[in-house]
mmCIF file of C-alpha atoms and ligand atoms in Angstrom:
data_model
loop_
_atom_site.group_PDB
_atom_site.id
_atom_site.type_symbol
_atom_site.label_atom_id
_atom_site.label_comp_id
_atom_site.label_asym_id
_atom_site.label_seq_id
_atom_site.Cartn_x
_atom_site.Cartn_y
_atom_site.Cartn_z
ATOM 1 C CA MET A 3 14.523 48.847 -61.462
ATOM 2 C CA GLY A 4 10.883 48.557 -61.174
ATOM 3 C CA HIS A 5 8.526 51.171 -62.290
ATOM 4 C CA GLY A 6 7.760 51.615 -58.985
ATOM 5 C CA LYS A 7 7.365 55.827 -58.171
ATOM 6 C CA VAL A 8 8.141 56.656 -54.501
ATOM 7 C CA ILE A 9 5.650 59.661 -52.940
ATOM 8 C CA THR A 10 6.510 61.457 -49.884
ATOM 9 C CA ILE A 11 4.600 62.664 -47.647
ATOM 10 C CA THR A 12 5.474 65.019 -45.580
ATOM 11 C CA SER A 13 5.948 69.242 -43.663
ATOM 12 C CA GLY A 14 7.554 70.872 -41.193
ATOM 13 C CA LYS A 15 5.441 71.280 -38.445
ATOM 14 C CA GLY A 16 3.919 68.092 -36.607
ATOM 15 C CA GLY A 17 1.162 67.313 -36.101
ATOM 16 C CA VAL A 18 -0.502 68.846 -39.430
ATOM 17 C CA GLY A 19 -2.092 65.426 -40.878
ATOM 18 C CA LYS A 20 0.681 63.677 -43.286
ATOM 19 C CA THR A 21 -0.575 60.444 -41.380
ATOM 20 C CA THR A 22 -4.149 61.159 -42.371
ATOM 21 C CA VAL A 23 -2.439 62.226 -46.236
ATOM 22 C CA THR A 24 -0.707 58.735 -46.467
ATOM 23 C CA ALA A 25 -4.176 56.553 -45.492
ATOM 24 C CA ASN A 26 -6.421 57.869 -47.246
ATOM 25 C CA LEU A 27 -4.236 58.950 -50.512
ATOM 26 C CA SER A 28 -2.758 54.945 -50.591
ATOM 27 C CA THR A 29 -6.558 53.852 -50.039
ATOM 28 C CA ALA A 30 -7.136 56.203 -52.640
ATOM 29 C CA LEU A 31 -4.517 55.153 -55.368
ATOM 30 C CA ALA A 32 -5.496 50.867 -54.512
ATOM 31 C CA MET A 33 -9.045 51.719 -55.212
ATOM 32 C CA ALA A 34 -8.261 53.395 -57.889
ATOM 33 C CA GLY A 35 -6.884 49.786 -58.560
ATOM 34 C CA TYR A 36 -3.128 49.963 -58.938
ATOM 35 C CA LYS A 37 -1.232 48.246 -56.458
ATOM 36 C CA VAL A 38 0.362 50.420 -53.381
ATOM 37 C CA VAL A 39 2.104 50.630 -50.171
ATOM 38 C CA ALA A 40 2.003 52.551 -47.687
ATOM 39 C CA ILE A 41 5.414 52.738 -45.276
ATOM 40 C CA ASP A 42 5.595 54.121 -41.770
ATOM 41 C CA ALA A 43 8.640 56.076 -42.042
ATOM 42 C CA ASP A 44 8.074 57.460 -38.429
ATOM 43 C CA ILE A 45 10.013 55.557 -35.847
ATOM 44 C CA GLY A 46 9.510 55.532 -32.503
ATOM 45 C CA LEU A 47 5.559 56.699 -33.315
ATOM 46 C CA ARG A 48 4.766 55.054 -35.734
ATOM 47 C CA ASN A 49 0.922 55.689 -36.006
ATOM 48 C CA LEU A 50 -0.451 54.484 -39.848
ATOM 49 C CA ASP A 51 -1.153 51.456 -38.489
ATOM 50 C CA VAL A 52 -3.633 52.779 -36.935
ATOM 51 C CA VAL A 53 -5.256 55.109 -38.705
ATOM 52 C CA MET A 54 -5.112 52.279 -41.750
ATOM 53 C CA GLY A 55 -7.115 49.895 -38.564
ATOM 54 C CA LEU A 56 -3.680 47.507 -39.389
ATOM 55 C CA GLU A 57 -2.754 47.670 -35.575
ATOM 56 C CA ASN A 58 -3.520 44.564 -34.554
ATOM 57 C CA ARG A 59 -1.546 42.624 -37.185
ATOM 58 C CA ILE A 60 1.761 43.618 -37.131
ATOM 59 C CA VAL A 61 3.445 41.023 -36.957
ATOM 60 C CA TYR A 62 6.985 42.494 -38.612
ATOM 61 C CA ASP A 63 8.580 45.527 -39.768
ATOM 62 C CA LEU A 64 10.883 48.076 -41.073
ATOM 63 C CA VAL A 65 13.892 47.974 -39.299
ATOM 64 C CA ASP A 66 13.233 44.021 -39.186
ATOM 65 C CA VAL A 67 12.973 44.688 -43.100
ATOM 66 C CA VAL A 68 16.295 46.656 -42.819
ATOM 67 C CA GLU A 69 18.337 44.193 -40.057
ATOM 68 C CA GLY A 70 17.181 41.166 -41.692
ATOM 69 C CA ARG A 71 15.389 39.064 -39.136
ATOM 70 C CA CYS A 72 11.933 39.649 -42.133
ATOM 71 C CA ARG A 73 11.669 39.235 -46.005
ATOM 72 C CA LEU A 74 10.213 42.653 -46.590
ATOM 73 C CA ASN A 75 7.646 40.735 -47.961
ATOM 74 C CA GLN A 76 6.757 40.112 -44.266
ATOM 75 C CA ALA A 77 6.794 42.611 -42.989
ATOM 76 C CA MET A 78 4.002 44.062 -45.436
ATOM 77 C CA ILE A 79 0.746 43.331 -44.126
ATOM 78 C CA LYS A 80 -1.720 43.235 -46.157
ATOM 79 C CA ASP A 81 -4.651 45.072 -46.125
ATOM 80 C CA LYS A 82 -7.920 42.292 -46.860
ATOM 81 C CA ARG A 83 -10.829 45.167 -47.428
ATOM 82 C CA LEU A 84 -8.896 45.950 -49.626
ATOM 83 C CA GLU A 85 -7.102 44.550 -53.044
ATOM 84 C CA GLY A 86 -3.536 45.630 -53.366
ATOM 85 C CA LEU A 87 -3.595 47.344 -50.504
ATOM 86 C CA SER A 88 -0.380 46.987 -48.283
ATOM 87 C CA MET A 89 1.214 48.413 -45.716
ATOM 88 C CA ILE A 90 4.807 48.591 -43.574
ATOM 89 C CA PRO A 91 4.771 49.636 -39.772
ATOM 90 C CA ALA A 92 8.126 51.949 -37.946
ATOM 91 C CA ALA A 93 9.496 50.590 -35.696
ATOM 92 C CA GLN A 94 7.752 51.411 -32.508
ATOM 93 C CA THR A 95 10.564 51.529 -29.332
ATOM 94 C CA ARG A 96 14.032 51.463 -31.156
ATOM 95 C CA ASP A 97 16.468 54.901 -31.475
ATOM 96 C CA LYS A 98 15.637 56.466 -34.650
ATOM 97 C CA ASN A 99 19.035 56.111 -36.128
ATOM 98 C CA ALA A 100 18.308 51.772 -36.672
ATOM 99 C CA ILE A 101 17.290 52.618 -40.472
ATOM 100 C CA SER A 102 19.463 55.441 -42.610
ATOM 101 C CA PRO A 103 19.001 56.835 -45.383
ATOM 102 C CA THR A 104 21.039 54.270 -48.015
ATOM 103 C CA ASP A 105 18.215 51.717 -45.887
ATOM 104 C CA MET A 106 15.292 53.286 -47.161
ATOM 105 C CA VAL A 107 16.261 53.296 -51.387
ATOM 106 C CA LEU A 108 17.709 49.648 -51.360
ATOM 107 C CA VAL A 109 13.578 48.856 -48.972
ATOM 108 C CA CYS A 110 11.796 51.093 -51.855
ATOM 109 C CA ASP A 111 13.947 49.883 -54.613
ATOM 110 C CA GLN A 112 13.176 46.631 -54.091
ATOM 111 C CA LEU A 113 9.662 47.380 -53.856
ATOM 112 C CA ARG A 114 9.342 49.424 -57.049
ATOM 113 C CA GLU A 115 9.905 46.128 -59.009
ATOM 114 C CA GLU A 116 6.295 44.676 -56.930
ATOM 115 C CA VAL A 117 3.830 47.476 -57.166
ATOM 116 C CA ASP A 118 2.748 51.179 -58.878
ATOM 117 C CA TYR A 119 3.145 53.395 -55.730
ATOM 118 C CA ILE A 120 5.044 53.805 -51.793
ATOM 119 C CA VAL A 121 3.837 55.935 -49.931
ATOM 120 C CA ILE A 122 5.972 56.886 -47.115
ATOM 121 C CA ASP A 123 4.718 59.188 -43.872
ATOM 122 C CA SER A 124 7.277 61.042 -42.536
ATOM 123 C CA PRO A 125 8.303 62.361 -40.182
ATOM 124 C CA ALA A 126 8.034 66.333 -40.317
ATOM 125 C CA GLY A 127 11.065 67.796 -41.307
ATOM 126 C CA ILE A 128 14.535 68.463 -39.788
ATOM 127 C CA GLU A 129 13.929 64.499 -38.015
ATOM 128 C CA ARG A 130 16.387 62.827 -39.346
ATOM 129 C CA GLY A 131 14.359 60.311 -40.818
ATOM 130 C CA PHE A 132 12.704 62.944 -42.995
ATOM 131 C CA GLN A 133 15.914 62.819 -44.497
ATOM 132 C CA ASN A 134 14.859 58.436 -44.988
ATOM 133 C CA ALA A 135 11.339 59.145 -46.284
ATOM 134 C CA LEU A 136 13.743 61.994 -48.071
ATOM 135 C CA ALA A 137 16.515 59.657 -50.266
ATOM 136 C CA PRO A 138 13.830 57.653 -51.996
ATOM 137 C CA ALA A 139 11.516 59.438 -53.289
ATOM 138 C CA ASP A 140 10.911 60.683 -56.664
ATOM 139 C CA GLN A 141 8.396 63.685 -55.610
ATOM 140 C CA VAL A 142 7.584 65.071 -52.544
ATOM 141 C CA ILE A 143 3.974 66.429 -51.174
ATOM 142 C CA ILE A 144 4.084 68.322 -48.290
ATOM 143 C CA VAL A 145 1.468 69.062 -45.397
ATOM 144 C CA THR A 146 0.647 72.531 -44.585
ATOM 145 C CA ASN A 147 -2.977 74.013 -42.765
ATOM 146 C CA PRO A 148 -3.512 77.668 -43.541
ATOM 147 C CA GLU A 149 -1.930 78.986 -40.481
ATOM 148 C CA VAL A 150 0.888 81.060 -39.764
ATOM 149 C CA SER A 151 3.062 78.592 -38.359
ATOM 150 C CA ALA A 152 2.343 76.114 -40.108
ATOM 151 C CA VAL A 153 2.868 78.144 -43.662
ATOM 152 C CA ARG A 154 5.559 79.464 -42.314
ATOM 153 C CA ASP A 155 7.314 75.700 -41.506
ATOM 154 C CA ALA A 156 6.672 74.402 -45.081
ATOM 155 C CA ASP A 157 8.850 77.660 -46.192
ATOM 156 C CA ARG A 158 11.697 76.153 -44.742
ATOM 157 C CA ILE A 159 10.520 72.154 -45.374
ATOM 158 C CA ILE A 160 10.542 73.411 -49.267
ATOM 159 C CA GLY A 161 13.478 74.902 -49.318
ATOM 160 C CA MET A 162 15.691 71.907 -47.844
ATOM 161 C CA ILE A 163 13.558 69.609 -50.137
ATOM 162 C CA GLU A 164 15.688 72.202 -53.070
ATOM 163 C CA ALA A 165 19.479 70.939 -51.417
ATOM 164 C CA GLU A 166 18.335 68.167 -51.766
ATOM 165 C CA GLU A 167 17.984 67.762 -55.549
ATOM 166 C CA LYS A 168 14.371 66.741 -54.961
ATOM 167 C CA GLY A 169 12.440 69.720 -55.607
ATOM 168 C CA PRO A 170 10.194 71.396 -56.411
ATOM 169 C CA GLY A 171 7.220 69.147 -53.946
ATOM 170 C CA LYS A 172 3.687 69.620 -54.082
ATOM 171 C CA LEU A 173 1.262 70.898 -51.916
ATOM 172 C CA ILE A 174 -1.100 70.244 -50.368
ATOM 173 C CA ILE A 175 -3.396 72.183 -47.979
ATOM 174 C CA ASN A 176 -5.543 70.034 -45.093
ATOM 175 C CA ARG A 177 -7.959 71.441 -43.207
ATOM 176 C CA TYR A 178 -9.158 74.113 -44.634
ATOM 177 C CA LYS A 179 -11.946 76.146 -44.308
ATOM 178 C CA PRO A 180 -14.178 77.991 -46.695
ATOM 179 C CA ASP A 181 -16.315 80.277 -44.836
ATOM 180 C CA MET A 182 -13.495 81.712 -42.962
ATOM 181 C CA VAL A 183 -11.326 82.536 -45.596
ATOM 182 C CA ALA A 184 -14.861 84.413 -47.202
ATOM 183 C CA ARG A 185 -15.160 86.264 -43.847
ATOM 184 C CA GLY A 186 -11.247 86.460 -44.189
ATOM 185 C CA ASP A 187 -10.260 84.364 -40.879
ATOM 186 C CA MET A 188 -7.910 82.224 -42.821
ATOM 187 C CA LEU A 189 -5.621 82.811 -45.375
ATOM 188 C CA SER A 190 -6.809 81.174 -48.952
ATOM 189 C CA ILE A 191 -4.737 78.997 -51.515
ATOM 190 C CA GLU A 192 -4.174 81.900 -53.019
ATOM 191 C CA ASP A 193 -2.867 84.175 -50.288
ATOM 192 C CA ILE A 194 -0.298 80.586 -49.247
ATOM 193 C CA VAL A 195 0.552 80.049 -53.187
ATOM 194 C CA ASP A 196 1.659 83.564 -53.683
ATOM 195 C CA ILE A 197 3.820 83.048 -50.183
ATOM 196 C CA LEU A 198 5.190 79.605 -50.648
ATOM 197 C CA HIS A 199 5.466 79.899 -54.466
ATOM 198 C CA ILE A 200 4.928 76.103 -55.360
ATOM 199 C CA ASP A 201 2.065 74.100 -57.344
ATOM 200 C CA ILE A 202 -1.274 73.433 -55.415
ATOM 201 C CA ILE A 203 -1.938 68.792 -55.381
ATOM 202 C CA GLY A 204 -4.486 68.589 -53.299
ATOM 203 C CA ILE A 205 -6.966 71.123 -50.863
ATOM 204 C CA ILE A 206 -8.362 68.776 -48.132
ATOM 205 C CA PRO A 207 -11.406 70.990 -46.302
ATOM 206 C CA GLU A 208 -11.603 70.601 -41.894
ATOM 207 C CA ASP A 209 -13.742 67.983 -41.652
ATOM 208 C CA GLU A 210 -14.734 65.670 -38.620
ATOM 209 C CA LYS A 211 -15.042 63.020 -39.984
ATOM 210 C CA ILE A 212 -11.629 62.526 -40.963
ATOM 211 C CA LEU A 213 -11.997 61.857 -36.825
ATOM 212 C CA ILE A 214 -15.215 59.723 -36.731
ATOM 213 C CA SER A 215 -12.899 57.374 -39.816
ATOM 214 C CA THR A 216 -10.322 57.076 -38.310
ATOM 215 C CA ASN A 217 -11.562 55.679 -34.733
ATOM 216 C CA ARG A 218 -12.714 53.378 -36.727
ATOM 217 C CA GLY A 219 -9.119 52.578 -38.007
ATOM 218 C CA GLN A 220 -10.969 53.010 -41.495
ATOM 219 C CA PRO A 221 -9.526 55.493 -44.127
ATOM 220 C CA LEU A 222 -12.638 58.199 -44.594
ATOM 221 C CA VAL A 223 -12.080 57.501 -48.792
ATOM 222 C CA MET A 224 -12.590 53.785 -47.993
ATOM 223 C CA GLN A 225 -17.027 55.173 -47.435
ATOM 224 C CA ASN A 226 -18.727 55.656 -49.847
ATOM 225 C CA GLY A 227 -21.305 57.817 -49.346
ATOM 226 C CA HIS A 228 -20.513 60.446 -46.123
ATOM 227 C CA ALA A 229 -17.912 62.492 -46.473
ATOM 228 C CA LYS A 230 -18.625 63.465 -49.602
ATOM 229 C CA GLU A 231 -17.237 66.702 -50.858
ATOM 230 C CA THR A 232 -13.217 64.969 -48.779
ATOM 231 C CA GLY A 233 -13.426 62.176 -50.410
ATOM 232 C CA VAL A 234 -13.265 64.224 -53.865
ATOM 233 C CA ALA A 235 -10.806 65.875 -52.734
ATOM 234 C CA ILE A 236 -8.518 62.888 -51.935
ATOM 235 C CA ARG A 237 -9.528 61.171 -55.062
ATOM 236 C CA ASN A 238 -8.036 64.573 -57.190
ATOM 237 C CA ILE A 239 -5.488 64.549 -55.334
ATOM 238 C CA ALA A 240 -4.710 60.629 -56.691
ATOM 239 C CA ASN A 241 -6.226 61.369 -59.221
ATOM 240 C CA ARG A 242 -2.884 64.242 -60.042
ATOM 241 C CA VAL A 243 -0.580 61.841 -58.743
ATOM 242 C CA LYS A 244 -2.116 59.539 -61.210
ATOM 243 C CA GLY A 245 -0.921 62.188 -63.706
ATOM 244 C CA ASP A 246 -4.092 63.808 -64.949
ATOM 245 C CA GLU A 247 -4.921 67.116 -64.567
ATOM 246 C CA ILE A 248 -8.103 68.530 -62.818
ATOM 247 C CA PRO A 249 -9.125 71.613 -61.738
ATOM 248 C CA PHE A 250 -9.616 72.239 -58.275
ATOM 249 C CA ILE A 251 -14.056 72.566 -58.463
ATOM 250 C CA ASP A 252 -14.933 71.418 -55.172
ATOM 251 C CA LEU A 253 -13.613 73.689 -52.709
ATOM 252 C CA ALA A 254 -12.114 76.399 -55.143
ATOM 253 C CA VAL A 255 -15.492 76.805 -56.090
ATOM 254 C CA LYS A 256 -17.108 78.495 -53.629
ATOM 255 C CA ASP A 257 -13.664 80.773 -52.998
ATOM 256 C CA GLY A 258 -14.301 82.422 -56.336
ATOM 257 C CA PHE A 259 -10.705 81.287 -57.466
ATOM 258 C CA MET A 260 -11.110 79.063 -59.203
ATOM 259 C CA SER A 261 -10.040 79.920 -62.657
ATOM 260 C CA ARG A 262 -7.096 81.574 -61.157
ATOM 261 C CA LEU A 263 -6.140 78.182 -60.014
ATOM 262 C CA ARG A 264 -6.427 76.135 -62.823
ATOM 263 C CA GLY A 265 -3.521 79.419 -63.466
ATOM 264 C CA TRP A 266 -1.311 77.550 -60.754
ATOM 265 C CA VAL A 267 -1.697 73.776 -61.177
ATOM 266 C CA THR A 268 -1.045 74.312 -65.106
ATOM 267 C CA SER A 269 1.741 76.348 -65.187
ATOM 268 C CA MET B 9 -0.674 97.368 -47.535
ATOM 269 C CA ASN B 10 -2.535 100.533 -48.961
ATOM 270 C CA ILE B 11 -2.588 103.388 -47.369
ATOM 271 C CA PHE B 12 -6.073 102.776 -45.641
ATOM 272 C CA GLU B 13 -4.929 100.064 -43.981
ATOM 273 C CA LYS B 14 -1.953 101.529 -42.762
ATOM 274 C CA LEU B 15 -5.014 104.594 -41.630
ATOM 275 C CA PHE B 16 -7.361 101.936 -40.028
ATOM 276 C CA GLY B 17 -4.941 99.188 -39.894
ATOM 277 C CA SER B 18 -7.400 97.626 -37.133
ATOM 278 C CA SER B 19 -9.980 97.062 -40.084
ATOM 279 C CA GLU B 20 -7.596 94.876 -41.578
ATOM 280 C CA THR B 21 -8.960 91.147 -42.005
ATOM 281 C CA SER B 22 -7.528 88.357 -40.128
ATOM 282 C CA ALA B 23 -6.538 86.769 -42.547
ATOM 283 C CA SER B 24 -4.469 89.590 -44.474
ATOM 284 C CA SER B 25 -2.642 90.070 -40.759
ATOM 285 C CA ALA B 26 -1.233 86.726 -40.869
ATOM 286 C CA LYS B 27 0.088 86.669 -44.878
ATOM 287 C CA ASN B 28 1.602 90.055 -43.767
ATOM 288 C CA ARG B 29 3.695 89.168 -40.378
ATOM 289 C CA LEU B 30 3.796 85.865 -42.653
ATOM 290 C CA LYS B 31 6.046 88.024 -44.940
ATOM 291 C CA MET B 32 7.901 89.307 -42.881
ATOM 292 C CA VAL B 33 8.735 85.971 -40.876
ATOM 293 C CA LEU B 34 10.338 84.831 -43.774
ATOM 294 C CA VAL B 35 12.204 87.763 -45.200
ATOM 295 C CA HIS B 36 13.773 86.930 -42.126
ATOM 296 C CA ASP B 37 13.853 82.380 -42.291
ATOM 297 C CA ARG B 38 14.745 82.804 -45.881
ATOM 298 C CA ASN B 39 18.302 85.514 -45.908
ATOM 299 C CA ASP B 40 19.090 84.020 -42.085
ATOM 300 C CA ILE B 41 18.407 86.820 -40.990
ATOM 301 C CA SER B 42 19.026 85.779 -37.035
ATOM 302 C CA PRO B 43 17.792 88.524 -34.394
ATOM 303 C CA GLY B 44 22.307 88.552 -33.632
ATOM 304 C CA VAL B 45 22.564 90.346 -37.483
ATOM 305 C CA LEU B 46 20.207 92.785 -36.981
ATOM 306 C CA ARG B 47 21.903 93.687 -33.402
ATOM 307 C CA GLN B 48 25.091 94.033 -34.999
ATOM 308 C CA ILE B 49 23.948 96.225 -37.783
ATOM 309 C CA ARG B 50 22.457 98.519 -35.764
ATOM 310 C CA ASP B 51 25.324 98.867 -33.228
ATOM 311 C CA ASP B 52 27.907 98.874 -36.489
ATOM 312 C CA ILE B 53 25.043 101.854 -38.147
ATOM 313 C CA ILE B 54 25.116 103.662 -34.454
ATOM 314 C CA GLY B 55 28.387 103.994 -35.061
ATOM 315 C CA VAL B 56 28.806 105.301 -37.963
ATOM 316 C CA PHE B 57 26.806 107.969 -36.910
ATOM 317 C CA ALA B 58 27.768 108.757 -33.932
ATOM 318 C CA HIS B 59 30.931 109.980 -35.556
ATOM 319 C CA HIS B 60 29.267 112.944 -37.610
ATOM 320 C CA LEU B 61 26.248 113.088 -36.005
ATOM 321 C CA ASN B 62 24.583 113.838 -32.507
ATOM 322 C CA ILE B 63 22.399 110.910 -32.270
ATOM 323 C CA ASP B 64 20.637 109.546 -29.385
ATOM 324 C CA PRO B 65 21.641 105.621 -29.514
ATOM 325 C CA ASP B 66 18.628 104.551 -27.690
ATOM 326 C CA ALA B 67 16.592 105.572 -30.374
ATOM 327 C CA VAL B 68 18.203 103.341 -33.553
ATOM 328 C CA GLU B 69 15.407 101.051 -34.392
ATOM 329 C CA VAL B 70 16.706 98.261 -37.573
ATOM 330 C CA MET B 71 14.193 96.048 -39.166
ATOM 331 C CA LEU B 72 13.506 94.755 -42.476
ATOM 332 C CA ASP B 73 10.414 95.416 -44.223
ATOM 333 C CA GLU B 74 8.603 95.560 -47.268
ATOM 334 C CA ASN B 75 7.872 97.333 -50.291
ATOM 335 C CA ASP B 76 5.885 95.793 -52.819
ATOM 336 C CA ASN B 77 8.084 93.063 -53.577
ATOM 337 C CA ASP B 78 11.163 94.501 -52.752
ATOM 338 C CA ASN B 79 11.906 93.633 -49.298
ATOM 339 C CA MET B 80 14.451 96.227 -47.368
ATOM 340 C CA LEU B 81 16.403 97.051 -44.643
ATOM 341 C CA VAL B 82 14.895 99.991 -43.034
ATOM 342 C CA ALA B 83 17.049 102.036 -40.305
ATOM 343 C CA GLN B 84 15.826 104.831 -38.243
ATOM 344 C CA VAL B 85 18.204 107.173 -37.305
ATOM 345 C CA PRO B 86 16.853 110.582 -35.376
ATOM 346 C CA LEU B 87 18.653 113.290 -34.668
ATOM 347 C CA THR B 88 19.146 115.017 -31.010
ATOM 348 C CA PRO B 89 16.294 118.487 -31.168
ATOM 349 C CA THR B 90 19.529 120.855 -31.052
ATOM 350 C CA ARG B 91 19.031 124.340 -29.938
ATOM 351 C CA ARG B 92 19.201 126.623 -32.791
ATOM 352 C CA VAL B 93 22.918 128.720 -32.740
ATOM 353 C CA ARG B 94 22.037 132.174 -32.628
ATOM 354 C CA THR B 95 24.991 134.809 -33.981
ATOM 355 C CA ASN B 96 24.575 137.793 -32.542
ATOM 356 C CA HIS B 97 25.420 140.692 -33.983
HETATM 357 N N1 ADP C 10 -8.900 67.508 -42.379
HETATM 358 C C1 ADP C 10 -9.291 67.258 -41.302
HETATM 359 N N2 ADP C 10 -10.151 67.628 -40.874
HETATM 360 C C2 ADP C 10 -10.280 67.186 -39.753
HETATM 361 N N3 ADP C 10 -9.900 66.955 -38.582
HETATM 362 C C3 ADP C 10 -7.912 66.544 -39.599
HETATM 363 C C4 ADP C 10 -7.673 66.674 -40.393
HETATM 364 N N4 ADP C 10 -7.048 66.441 -41.381
HETATM 365 C C5 ADP C 10 -6.297 65.944 -39.939
HETATM 366 N N5 ADP C 10 -7.243 66.002 -39.271
HETATM 367 C C6 ADP C 10 -6.767 65.455 -37.229
HETATM 368 O O1 ADP C 10 -5.408 66.284 -37.281
HETATM 369 C C7 ADP C 10 -4.551 65.903 -36.316
HETATM 370 C C8 ADP C 10 -3.550 64.575 -36.778
HETATM 371 O O2 ADP C 10 -3.058 64.516 -38.041
HETATM 372 P P1 ADP C 10 -1.766 63.600 -38.416
HETATM 373 O O3 ADP C 10 -2.512 62.669 -39.940
HETATM 374 O O4 ADP C 10 -1.800 62.302 -37.056
HETATM 375 O O5 ADP C 10 -1.589 64.896 -38.764
HETATM 376 P P2 ADP C 10 0.730 64.118 -38.700
HETATM 377 O O6 ADP C 10 0.748 63.271 -39.288
HETATM 378 O O7 ADP C 10 1.035 64.995 -39.626
HETATM 379 O O8 ADP C 10 1.317 64.338 -36.933
HETATM 380 C C9 ADP C 10 -5.601 64.376 -35.998
HETATM 381 O O9 ADP C 10 -5.918 63.978 -34.867
HETATM 382 C C10 ADP C 10 -6.150 63.971 -37.014
HETATM 383 O O10 ADP C 10 -7.001 63.382 -37.117
HETATM 384 MG MG1 MG C 11 1.587 60.846 -38.630
#
């Protein structure tokens, strides 16, 4: 088996930012010089291709690979803007049972030979596709928002990941608003860690530039200069995925949680 | 929740009420305690107490609560008000 590592991005609740994270994390890893392939495992609800701006170049998809209509390499769309980055799209119209967890493990084992990181955009929990995305994972990252229903559903999915012996997962808190936290109107990082008992691998602020970059089909981390804080937050996640220990300075300082956060992350 | 927050519930920030509500919801989720299970427990408790005491079944409440870090099941069984038994001499 190759050296490539499979990272699955999932969530309990839908719409919390999995696709955004998958696109940006894959891009950030490729910018750091790694070979990366992002896979859209959300069969029937394809959207990683548009978020990454690769929708016009799709010829084959994941189901075509699994059903033997094309070779794996033919379904990998190379990102011309960034050396080392490619993406395998989900099938848009076929039924969700077209792919099994075993298929995903086989596809990923092949990819491990060729790339350093395989980042899978999973559907939200309980759906069938979730099992597919989980099966090949070496590391599971759960995305949540600082909001009651999203945290509740994250708890459920964390339990399922542990039940499948794919734990411990790591958490990304997305759409974080330090000013609201300071006013006592948003769950803090500390509150969420206290409730979920899980390591944090990233905190991404709420940032309208995420939507703007999605409009353009250009993952935010690709743009230099603008969107500084959010770009740093995402690059930090990429560095932590690589195994670096990066303190949570950017947002945490504002909350005065930095020292405690360090403790959680290294614990 | 400290005594202050209990007394002045309204001054609680929305974040801490989110946190407290989440904690309670997760006690149910993690222990797989459905409303059906709670109802069954309540019925059983009513049965046991009614056997020995004068209680109003409709006033019995069973719920989960949290104290520091312990989760507990709390049952409230109010006794029906009764007149003092007069003894004549
Ligand atoms: N940090 C953020 N700040 C602002 N908007 C965001 C952020 N993260 C995600 N969004 C927006 O939220 C919506 C859902 O995100 P998406 O990544 O598609 O979620 P999922 O894949 O979990 O369903 C999108 O419109 C996206 O642009
Ligand atoms: Mg998505």
